[in-house]
Amino acid sequence: MLAQATPWHAHALQRTAAGLAEPLSVPARMEWTTRPGQGPGAEILGPDLRGKRLLEIGCGPGHNAAHLATRHGAHVTGVDLVGLQVRRARSHYGRLNNLTFVAGHALHYLHASDEQFDAVYSVFGAVGLVAPELLLPAIAQRLTPGRVLAFSVPHPQRGGRSPSGDDRPRRDHVTLPDRTRLPIARWEFSTDRWEKHLSQAGFWLTSAQEFHDPRMGHWPTTLLIRARKL
């Protein structure tokens, strides 16, 4: 299974209609969780990112990519499934150096590219929305040994849920700005199951952190995983 474009297109369409896409100031920090200011920043990708080549899969409106390119001097490519999101990202940050936004499916981009990256990351992006047995090996092909994959996903126990008991995706939903809910499929794994899939793809898991957002009850809301290519 690949990814489902229609709900994300609808989400971007409403976001675009709600406000003009215009140049924005670059965010002061990188965000991994649902609560701004919480958790680590860009350091999870490496101690010195200057001149490094980074890939974001599922870049959305481009905030994190812009931060990494401007505040850390990295060369960042952001890929997003939804062309409207790429248009938003370019209108926000297209004037900046070291920053490229591409419309396309993460899996197709990874297979078509011959570029090697120093880090690949996903913040509520393609990881978890594309079959991991397809996506993780494709990411591994684009990373040199020792390099970092980091991703945050909705915590599998958010709202009292429980992690998947097998490797199949589960039904979830996207909430649009107008509060409409559209169904999607999402892989909702425990850390142990993510570690299994990462290991099969040639990674070793180096850290797993969970974060809470008090606005969303007492359950954890974000799972942040970091791994290295073997």
CSV table of C-alpha atoms in Angstrom, one decimal:
chain,number,residue,atom,x,y,z
A,1,MET,CA,0.0,0.0,0.0
A,2,LEU,CA,1.3,3.5,-0.9
A,3,ALA,CA,-0.1,6.7,0.6
A,4,GLN,CA,-3.6,8.2,0.2
A,5,ALA,CA,-3.5,11.6,-1.5
A,6,THR,CA,-7.1,12.7,-1.3
A,7,PRO,CA,-7.5,13.5,2.4
A,8,TRP,CA,-4.2,15.4,2.4
A,9,HIS,CA,-5.2,17.3,-0.7
A,10,ALA,CA,-8.5,18.3,1.0
A,11,HIS,CA,-6.6,19.4,4.1
A,12,ALA,CA,-4.2,21.5,2.0
A,13,LEU,CA,-7.0,23.0,0.0
A,14,GLN,CA,-8.8,24.2,3.1
A,15,ARG,CA,-5.6,25.5,4.6
A,16,THR,CA,-4.8,27.4,1.4
A,17,ALA,CA,-8.3,28.8,1.2
A,18,ALA,CA,-8.2,29.9,4.9
A,19,GLY,CA,-5.2,32.3,4.4
A,20,LEU,CA,-2.9,33.7,1.8
A,21,ALA,CA,0.3,31.8,1.2
A,22,GLU,CA,3.0,34.5,1.7
A,23,PRO,CA,6.6,34.7,2.7
A,24,LEU,CA,7.1,33.8,6.3
A,25,SER,CA,9.9,34.4,8.8
A,26,VAL,CA,12.0,31.3,9.4
A,27,PRO,CA,11.0,29.4,12.6
A,28,ALA,CA,13.5,29.7,15.4
A,29,ARG,CA,13.6,26.0,16.2
A,30,MET,CA,12.8,22.6,14.7
A,31,GLU,CA,9.6,21.0,16.0
A,32,TRP,CA,9.0,17.2,16.3
A,33,THR,CA,5.9,17.1,18.5
A,34,THR,CA,2.3,18.4,18.6
A,35,ARG,CA,3.4,21.0,21.2
A,36,PRO,CA,5.7,23.8,20.0
A,37,GLY,CA,8.8,24.2,22.1
A,38,GLN,CA,8.8,20.6,23.4
A,39,GLY,CA,11.5,18.1,23.0
A,40,PRO,CA,14.7,18.2,21.0
A,41,GLY,CA,15.4,20.3,18.0
A,42,ALA,CA,17.7,19.9,15.0
A,43,GLU,CA,20.5,18.3,17.1
A,44,ILE,CA,18.8,14.9,16.8
A,45,LEU,CA,19.9,14.9,13.1
A,46,GLY,CA,23.6,15.5,14.0
A,47,PRO,CA,25.8,17.9,15.9
A,48,ASP,CA,26.9,20.0,12.9
A,49,LEU,CA,24.6,20.2,9.9
A,50,ARG,CA,26.4,22.9,8.0
A,51,GLY,CA,26.8,21.8,4.4
A,52,LYS,CA,25.0,18.4,5.1
A,53,ARG,CA,22.4,17.1,2.7
A,54,LEU,CA,19.1,16.5,4.4
A,55,LEU,CA,15.8,15.0,3.0
A,56,GLU,CA,12.4,15.6,4.6
A,57,ILE,CA,9.7,13.2,3.4
A,58,GLY,CA,6.3,14.8,3.9
A,59,CYS,CA,7.5,18.4,4.3
A,60,GLY,CA,4.1,20.1,4.4
A,61,PRO,CA,4.4,23.9,4.3
A,62,GLY,CA,8.1,23.7,4.8
A,63,HIS,CA,8.7,25.1,8.3
A,64,ASN,CA,11.3,22.6,9.5
A,65,ALA,CA,13.1,22.5,6.2
A,66,ALA,CA,13.4,26.3,6.2
A,67,HIS,CA,14.8,26.2,9.7
A,68,LEU,CA,17.4,23.6,8.9
A,69,ALA,CA,18.5,25.4,5.7
A,70,THR,CA,18.7,28.9,7.2
A,71,ARG,CA,19.7,28.4,10.8
A,72,HIS,CA,22.0,25.4,10.3
A,73,GLY,CA,23.3,25.9,6.8
A,74,ALA,CA,22.1,22.5,5.6
A,75,HIS,CA,21.1,21.7,2.0
A,76,VAL,CA,17.5,20.5,2.4
A,77,THR,CA,15.2,18.8,0.0
A,78,GLY,CA,11.5,18.6,1.1
A,79,VAL,CA,9.2,16.2,-0.7
A,80,ASP,CA,5.4,16.2,-0.3
A,81,LEU,CA,2.7,14.1,-1.9
A,82,VAL,CA,0.4,17.1,-2.3
A,83,GLY,CA,1.3,19.7,-4.9
A,84,LEU,CA,-0.7,22.3,-3.0
A,85,GLN,CA,1.5,21.9,0.0
A,86,VAL,CA,4.6,22.3,-2.1
A,87,ARG,CA,3.2,25.5,-3.6
A,88,ARG,CA,2.6,26.7,0.0
A,89,ALA,CA,6.1,25.8,1.0
A,90,ARG,CA,7.6,27.6,-2.0
A,91,SER,CA,5.5,30.7,-1.4
A,92,HIS,CA,6.6,30.7,2.3
A,93,TYR,CA,10.3,30.0,1.8
A,94,GLY,CA,11.1,29.7,-1.9
A,95,ARG,CA,13.3,32.8,-1.6
A,96,LEU,CA,15.8,31.0,0.7
A,97,ASN,CA,19.0,29.4,-0.4
A,98,ASN,CA,19.9,25.7,0.1
A,99,LEU,CA,16.2,24.7,0.0
A,100,THR,CA,14.3,22.7,-2.7
A,101,PHE,CA,10.7,21.6,-2.5
A,102,VAL,CA,9.5,18.7,-4.7
A,103,ALA,CA,6.0,17.4,-5.3
A,104,GLY,CA,5.8,13.6,-5.4
A,105,HIS,CA,5.3,10.3,-3.5
A,106,ALA,CA,8.2,9.7,-1.0
A,107,LEU,CA,8.7,6.2,-2.2
A,108,HIS,CA,8.8,7.2,-5.9
A,109,TYR,CA,11.3,10.0,-5.1
A,110,LEU,CA,13.6,7.7,-3.1
A,111,HIS,CA,13.6,5.1,-5.9
A,112,ALA,CA,14.2,7.6,-8.6
A,113,SER,CA,16.9,9.6,-6.8
A,114,ASP,CA,20.6,8.7,-7.0
A,115,GLU,CA,21.5,11.2,-4.3
A,116,GLN,CA,23.0,10.2,-1.0
A,117,PHE,CA,21.8,12.1,2.1
A,118,ASP,CA,23.4,12.7,5.5
A,119,ALA,CA,20.1,12.5,7.2
A,120,VAL,CA,16.4,11.7,6.3
A,121,TYR,CA,13.6,12.8,8.6
A,122,SER,CA,9.8,12.8,8.8
A,123,VAL,CA,7.7,14.9,11.2
A,124,PHE,CA,4.2,13.4,11.1
A,125,GLY,CA,5.0,12.8,7.4
A,126,ALA,CA,5.5,9.8,5.2
A,127,VAL,CA,6.8,7.4,7.9
A,128,GLY,CA,3.7,5.7,9.3
A,129,LEU,CA,1.6,6.6,6.2
A,130,VAL,CA,3.5,4.4,3.7
A,131,ALA,CA,4.1,0.7,4.2
A,132,PRO,CA,7.2,0.5,6.3
A,133,GLU,CA,8.5,-2.7,4.6
A,134,LEU,CA,8.6,-0.6,1.4
A,135,LEU,CA,9.6,2.8,2.7
A,136,LEU,CA,12.4,2.0,5.2
A,137,PRO,CA,14.5,0.0,2.8
A,138,ALA,CA,14.1,2.8,0.2
A,139,ILE,CA,15.3,5.3,2.8
A,140,ALA,CA,18.3,3.1,3.7
A,141,GLN,CA,19.4,3.1,0.0
A,142,ARG,CA,19.7,6.9,0.2
A,143,LEU,CA,21.7,7.0,3.4
A,144,THR,CA,25.4,6.3,3.8
A,145,PRO,CA,26.4,4.0,6.7
A,146,GLY,CA,26.3,5.7,10.1
A,147,ARG,CA,23.8,8.4,8.9
A,148,VAL,CA,20.6,9.2,10.7
A,149,LEU,CA,16.9,8.5,10.1
A,150,ALA,CA,14.7,10.3,12.6
A,151,PHE,CA,10.9,10.5,12.5
A,152,SER,CA,8.0,11.5,14.7
A,153,VAL,CA,4.6,9.8,14.5
A,154,PRO,CA,1.3,10.0,16.4
A,155,HIS,CA,1.8,7.9,19.5
A,156,PRO,CA,0.1,4.5,19.2
A,157,GLN,CA,-1.4,4.9,22.7
A,158,ARG,CA,-2.8,8.4,22.1
A,159,GLY,CA,-6.3,8.8,23.4
A,160,GLY,CA,-6.2,5.4,25.0
A,161,ARG,CA,-5.5,3.5,21.8
A,162,SER,CA,-3.1,0.5,21.7
A,163,PRO,CA,-0.3,-0.3,19.3
A,164,SER,CA,-1.0,-2.6,16.3
A,165,GLY,CA,-0.7,-6.3,17.2
A,166,ASP,CA,0.6,-7.1,13.7
A,167,ASP,CA,2.2,-5.4,10.8
A,168,ARG,CA,-1.0,-4.3,9.1
A,169,PRO,CA,-2.1,-0.6,8.9
A,170,ARG,CA,-5.1,0.5,11.0
A,171,ARG,CA,-7.9,2.9,10.2
A,172,ASP,CA,-7.3,6.5,11.4
A,173,HIS,CA,-8.6,9.8,10.2
A,174,VAL,CA,-7.4,13.3,9.2
A,175,THR,CA,-9.3,16.2,10.8
A,176,LEU,CA,-9.6,19.1,8.3
A,177,PRO,CA,-9.7,22.7,9.4
A,178,ASP,CA,-13.5,22.7,9.1
A,179,ARG,CA,-13.5,19.7,11.6
A,180,THR,CA,-14.5,17.2,8.9
A,181,ARG,CA,-12.8,13.8,9.5
A,182,LEU,CA,-11.6,11.8,6.5
A,183,PRO,CA,-10.4,8.2,6.8
A,184,ILE,CA,-6.8,7.2,6.2
A,185,ALA,CA,-4.6,4.1,6.9
A,186,ARG,CA,-1.8,4.4,9.3
A,187,TRP,CA,0.9,2.0,10.7
A,188,GLU,CA,0.7,2.4,14.5
A,189,PHE,CA,3.6,0.5,15.9
A,190,SER,CA,5.1,0.2,19.4
A,191,THR,CA,8.8,1.0,19.7
A,192,ASP,CA,9.6,-2.7,19.6
A,193,ARG,CA,7.8,-3.3,16.3
A,194,TRP,CA,9.4,-0.2,14.8
A,195,GLU,CA,12.8,-1.6,15.9
A,196,LYS,CA,12.0,-4.8,14.1
A,197,HIS,CA,11.2,-3.1,10.9
A,198,LEU,CA,14.2,-0.8,11.2
A,199,SER,CA,16.5,-3.7,11.8
A,200,GLN,CA,15.1,-5.6,8.8
A,201,ALA,CA,15.8,-2.5,6.6
A,202,GLY,CA,19.4,-2.2,7.9
A,203,PHE,CA,19.1,0.3,10.7
A,204,TRP,CA,19.8,0.1,14.4
A,205,LEU,CA,17.5,2.1,16.7
A,206,THR,CA,19.4,4.5,18.9
A,207,SER,CA,16.6,6.3,20.8
A,208,ALA,CA,12.8,6.4,21.2
A,209,GLN,CA,11.2,9.2,23.1
A,210,GLU,CA,7.5,9.8,23.9
A,211,PHE,CA,6.0,13.2,24.5
A,212,HIS,CA,2.7,14.4,26.1
A,213,ASP,CA,0.5,17.4,25.1
A,214,PRO,CA,-1.6,18.4,28.1
A,215,ARG,CA,-4.2,19.9,25.7
A,216,MET,CA,-4.9,16.3,24.5
A,217,GLY,CA,-5.4,14.5,27.8
A,218,HIS,CA,-2.9,12.4,29.8
A,219,TRP,CA,-2.0,9.9,27.1
A,220,PRO,CA,1.3,10.3,25.2
A,221,THR,CA,0.7,12.1,21.9
A,222,THR,CA,4.1,11.8,20.0
A,223,LEU,CA,6.6,9.0,19.5
A,224,LEU,CA,10.0,10.2,18.2
A,225,ILE,CA,12.4,7.6,16.9
A,226,ARG,CA,16.0,8.0,15.9
A,227,ALA,CA,18.0,5.2,14.1
A,228,ARG,CA,21.3,4.9,12.3
A,229,LYS,CA,22.1,3.1,9.0
A,230,LEU,CA,24.3,0.1,9.6
